[in-house]
Amino acid sequence: MATIYDVAKQAGVSPKTVSRVLNGDGPVNAETRQVVEAAMAELGYVRSNAARMMRATRSGLVGLVTGAISTSIDPTRPTGLPDLFIVQGVQAVLAKAGKTLMIADTAGRQDSVPGLMRTFLEHRVEGLIYVADHHKEIASPGVPSQVPLVLANCFDAAGTPAIIPDDRAGQQGLTESLIAAGHRRIAYVTLMGEMVATRLRLQGYHDALAGAGIAADPALVAAGYREGYAQDGALVENAIDALLALDRPPTVICFGNDEMAMRGYGILRSRGLAIPDDISVAGYDDYRAIAETLFPPLTTVELAYRQLGEVAAAQLLARIEGQSDLPQQTLVPGPVRWRQSVRRLTA
Amino acid sequence: MATIYDVAKQAGVSPKTVSRVLNGDGPVNAETRQVVEAAMAELGYVRSNAARMMRATRSGLVGLVTGAISTSIDPTRPTGLPDLFIVQGVQAVLAKAGKTLMIADTAGRQDSVPGLMRTFLEHRVEGLIYVADHHKEIASPGVPSQVPLVLANCFDAAGTPAIIPDDRAGQQGLTESLIAAGHRRIAYVTLMGEMVATRLRLQGYHDALAGAGIAADPALVAAGYREGYAQDGALVENAIDALLALDRPPTVICFGNDEMAMRGYGILRSRGLAIPDDISVAGYDDYRAIAETLFPPLTTVELAYRQLGEVAAAQLLARIEGQSDLPQQTLVPGPVRWRQSVRRLTA
DNA sequence: CCTTGACATGACATCGGTGTCATGACATCA
DNA sequence: TGATGTCATGACACCGATGTCATGTCAAGG
């Protein structure tokens, strides 16, 4: 591959002049510039990033570590990649700031994180982002403290700056919307109980009920996932049947995510119920491939992953610029997406 | 950040000895090694990739350009990111080969490709992969011919090595399976007509019919998308109603993808038809978030994107190693995923 | 006892750019 | 007319690692 010296020789000037043409700093005679540019074109010159990095203080690189790309290997969650919207948001903000993004994937093995982080440090990244596939607590990635690090969709015990979805407010908002639409018997079929999101959303659900003066009925809350197991079709069916068998059955069922809601559509219909005429359904995530395509389209709560990525990147940039008075935890709200799967009850 | 000289001074040895400890080449006294390692740990030394690249012939980097991450910005395709499985497959193979993957995203704008390619070349990547979001023809990315380039999920007129899904064989295999299950009236609701996949799959559909001696009935083929428009709910409904109104209606409807099939579920049920008892349904893509979660689970054809990525990476590695007798076009087959949405008809 | 070779280590040049400083040719100004 | 400033360009050192070659020490072999 051609070097700046080759170009210089070809053009009959010094390497430094070629450098000036490349970077547009010092003055260069218009004629000389043309000769140099012709030489570069002829030799197919591309400048070496390695060499210029030797002198530069800043690399212009940001590293992102994620399990998102390969999460789907995990058999307990064979499904979506919506968490990649986080990467998308990060990418957009960083590109605008002129940074180049390096992405590495854990390939599902958490123990590969240190090695990946190290590779990034060898490339002298200016900052690091760790993206989790769902809202959870993680072990703190061991990174020298002088390199800014931001966690997206997760948090650690060490207090590393974290950007996470506001699951509590999300489910509260949805529940309040349902109440405003006239619903009083609101069922909730949860994700796995040990998940952070489950705890927070359940809290939001209860907060909304309490705020409206509606007594919480434990019989209306059921588990759609069993700990340690993959999504269990039978469990969702059982949960739904139990809800339908209640003396005062729910008028609406909220599911822990859109996939479960999709499954719910099929199960409810096989029980002879029309959606939303006989029973209303809501999901969570705004997994648009499902929510918008289902018939009828699904009312759900947007998991604002793209925005989450944008916020994470913006905070990282701020930290790179030296700001230190940034919040340790940032909640990203998720708006309710109202569609036709919920019927408005006339009071 | 500490350099190899800092470590050398701290340990009281020459930089070269530190280098030897780092790389484990030349012999180093066990005691000396310990002292050096202690110094490295104390200073938090991380070697500079830029500096070592100066001397190295090989960068160990591979660049991947994709619109996959941001494709969803495109309002006409608001849905999935299953094409990211390609990235996943690439990543897995490259990681095994000890290469580091750099990913750049077009952010939806095709004109950003040259700039991204250039950035990669500045990093002296050993090879490049271009990933498209769906099977299509693209304008040839202008890349110096000495850098190996492989196209994944797309092809160009210049004959750049391309890895693409075998859409024809996929739909043919599905159709043959349906015929084997006793179906004779097989409908096909297509994606947009100008898509490469649509043409190939339609061909596979006809090949299968011809192979079984079944006359093709043009009335059984309908368009589910209109050119230039997003997925049009009304169009799918009209297509289905037209099929159901035929004198000899189909016993099974194949949809152009799983999302359309999901929509089909809702529409068919709203017409009072049970799946698969009254009518069978098949999709395409094996978009598992949908296919496995639908009730009943959807028979479909796997778009072996992960494998496609693996093949692309493997071919790129071979080209990097200097092999040149590799095929210009490689078809990746997609197996039929048989689930409960298709009823076996007793003859 | 001297030669030979393995071991352990260091001096130095080099990779490809860029920052600093120097130089020569003119133009401008007092 | 001489002093000063600007333009255009080049010489040289330097960034941080590593390849090459040289050097010194010590043990084995003749």
XYZ file of C-alpha atoms in Angstrom, chain B residues 182-318:
137
model
C -51.902 -33.530 0.167
C -52.503 -29.927 -0.850
C -53.328 -29.195 -4.470
C -54.917 -25.742 -4.357
C -51.931 -23.727 -3.122
C -52.254 -19.945 -3.052
C -49.342 -17.540 -2.930
C -49.634 -13.961 -1.670
C -46.466 -12.224 -2.776
C -44.189 -9.478 -1.506
C -43.543 -6.512 -3.730
C -43.176 -7.665 -7.298
C -39.940 -5.892 -8.094
C -38.051 -7.652 -5.334
C -35.518 -10.247 -6.355
C -36.909 -12.638 -3.772
C -40.412 -12.351 -5.153
C -39.354 -13.319 -8.643
C -37.218 -16.236 -7.459
C -39.761 -17.591 -5.013
C -42.525 -17.397 -7.558
C -40.305 -19.371 -9.860
C -39.737 -21.978 -7.151
C -43.460 -22.154 -6.544
C -44.113 -22.815 -10.218
C -41.249 -25.293 -10.452
C -42.732 -27.315 -7.624
C -46.192 -27.313 -9.192
C -44.760 -28.307 -12.552
C -42.717 -31.052 -10.945
C -45.839 -32.536 -9.432
C -47.841 -32.182 -12.618
C -50.204 -29.613 -11.134
C -51.441 -26.908 -13.472
C -50.656 -23.406 -12.259
C -53.752 -21.314 -11.663
C -53.039 -17.568 -12.016
C -56.020 -16.833 -9.768
C -54.126 -18.393 -6.878
C -51.317 -15.824 -7.024
C -52.024 -12.395 -5.529
C -49.983 -9.373 -4.514
C -49.890 -8.546 -0.805
C -47.810 -5.428 -1.298
C -48.275 -2.640 -3.714
C -45.213 -1.160 -5.425
C -43.811 1.787 -3.603
C -46.183 1.470 -0.687
C -45.746 0.100 2.784
C -47.485 -3.085 3.735
C -51.053 -2.382 2.895
C -53.492 -4.037 5.220
C -56.375 -3.572 2.853
C -54.450 -5.167 0.023
C -53.821 -8.326 2.044
C -57.470 -8.434 3.072
C -58.603 -8.024 -0.504
C -56.205 -10.700 -1.674
C -57.457 -13.144 0.932
C -61.115 -12.407 0.262
C -60.571 -12.892 -3.453
C -58.926 -16.250 -2.811
C -61.722 -17.361 -0.491
C -64.333 -16.353 -3.046
C -62.921 -18.625 -5.755
C -65.011 -21.525 -6.984
C -62.265 -23.820 -5.823
C -60.659 -21.881 -2.984
C -57.138 -22.775 -1.827
C -56.588 -25.271 0.969
C -53.427 -23.443 1.964
C -52.186 -19.887 1.601
C -48.467 -19.139 1.396
C -47.559 -15.609 2.381
C -44.469 -13.712 1.241
C -43.202 -13.386 4.778
C -44.101 -14.259 8.346
C -45.462 -10.845 9.184
C -47.944 -11.045 6.378
C -48.834 -14.534 7.544
C -49.430 -13.184 11.038
C -51.754 -10.602 9.608
C -53.347 -13.394 7.611
C -54.106 -15.289 10.828
C -56.166 -12.384 12.130
C -57.952 -11.778 8.861
C -58.784 -15.438 8.230
C -60.105 -15.819 11.771
C -62.235 -12.736 11.432
C -63.768 -14.511 8.409
C -64.647 -17.393 10.710
C -61.953 -19.777 9.522
C -59.932 -21.897 11.954
C -56.223 -22.484 11.359
C -55.309 -25.096 10.287
C -58.642 -26.930 10.393
C -60.421 -24.818 7.805
C -57.420 -23.414 6.009
C -53.665 -23.865 6.258
C -51.144 -21.041 6.343
C -47.435 -20.817 5.574
C -44.990 -17.953 5.775
C -41.417 -17.263 4.805
C -38.341 -16.130 6.768
C -38.758 -18.189 9.939
C -38.908 -14.958 11.862
C -38.998 -16.824 15.103
C -40.455 -14.069 17.243
C -43.494 -14.538 15.068
C -43.342 -18.065 13.708
C -42.794 -19.812 17.019
C -45.050 -17.591 19.061
C -48.065 -17.528 16.798
C -50.914 -19.775 17.810
C -50.675 -22.241 16.196
C -46.961 -21.993 15.357
C -46.299 -21.127 11.732
C -44.932 -23.381 9.025
C -42.381 -21.342 7.150
C -39.053 -21.424 5.336
C -35.975 -20.458 7.233
C -34.045 -17.592 5.779
C -30.724 -18.997 6.949
C -29.257 -15.586 7.638
C -26.893 -16.695 10.333
C -25.475 -19.343 8.075
C -25.308 -16.843 5.255
C -23.129 -14.661 7.442
C -20.949 -17.610 8.351
C -20.439 -18.529 4.725
C -19.666 -14.934 3.816
C -17.071 -14.667 6.571
C -15.521 -17.997 5.676
C -15.212 -16.985 2.045
C -13.725 -13.660 2.997
C -11.145 -15.393 5.165
C -10.276 -17.713 2.299
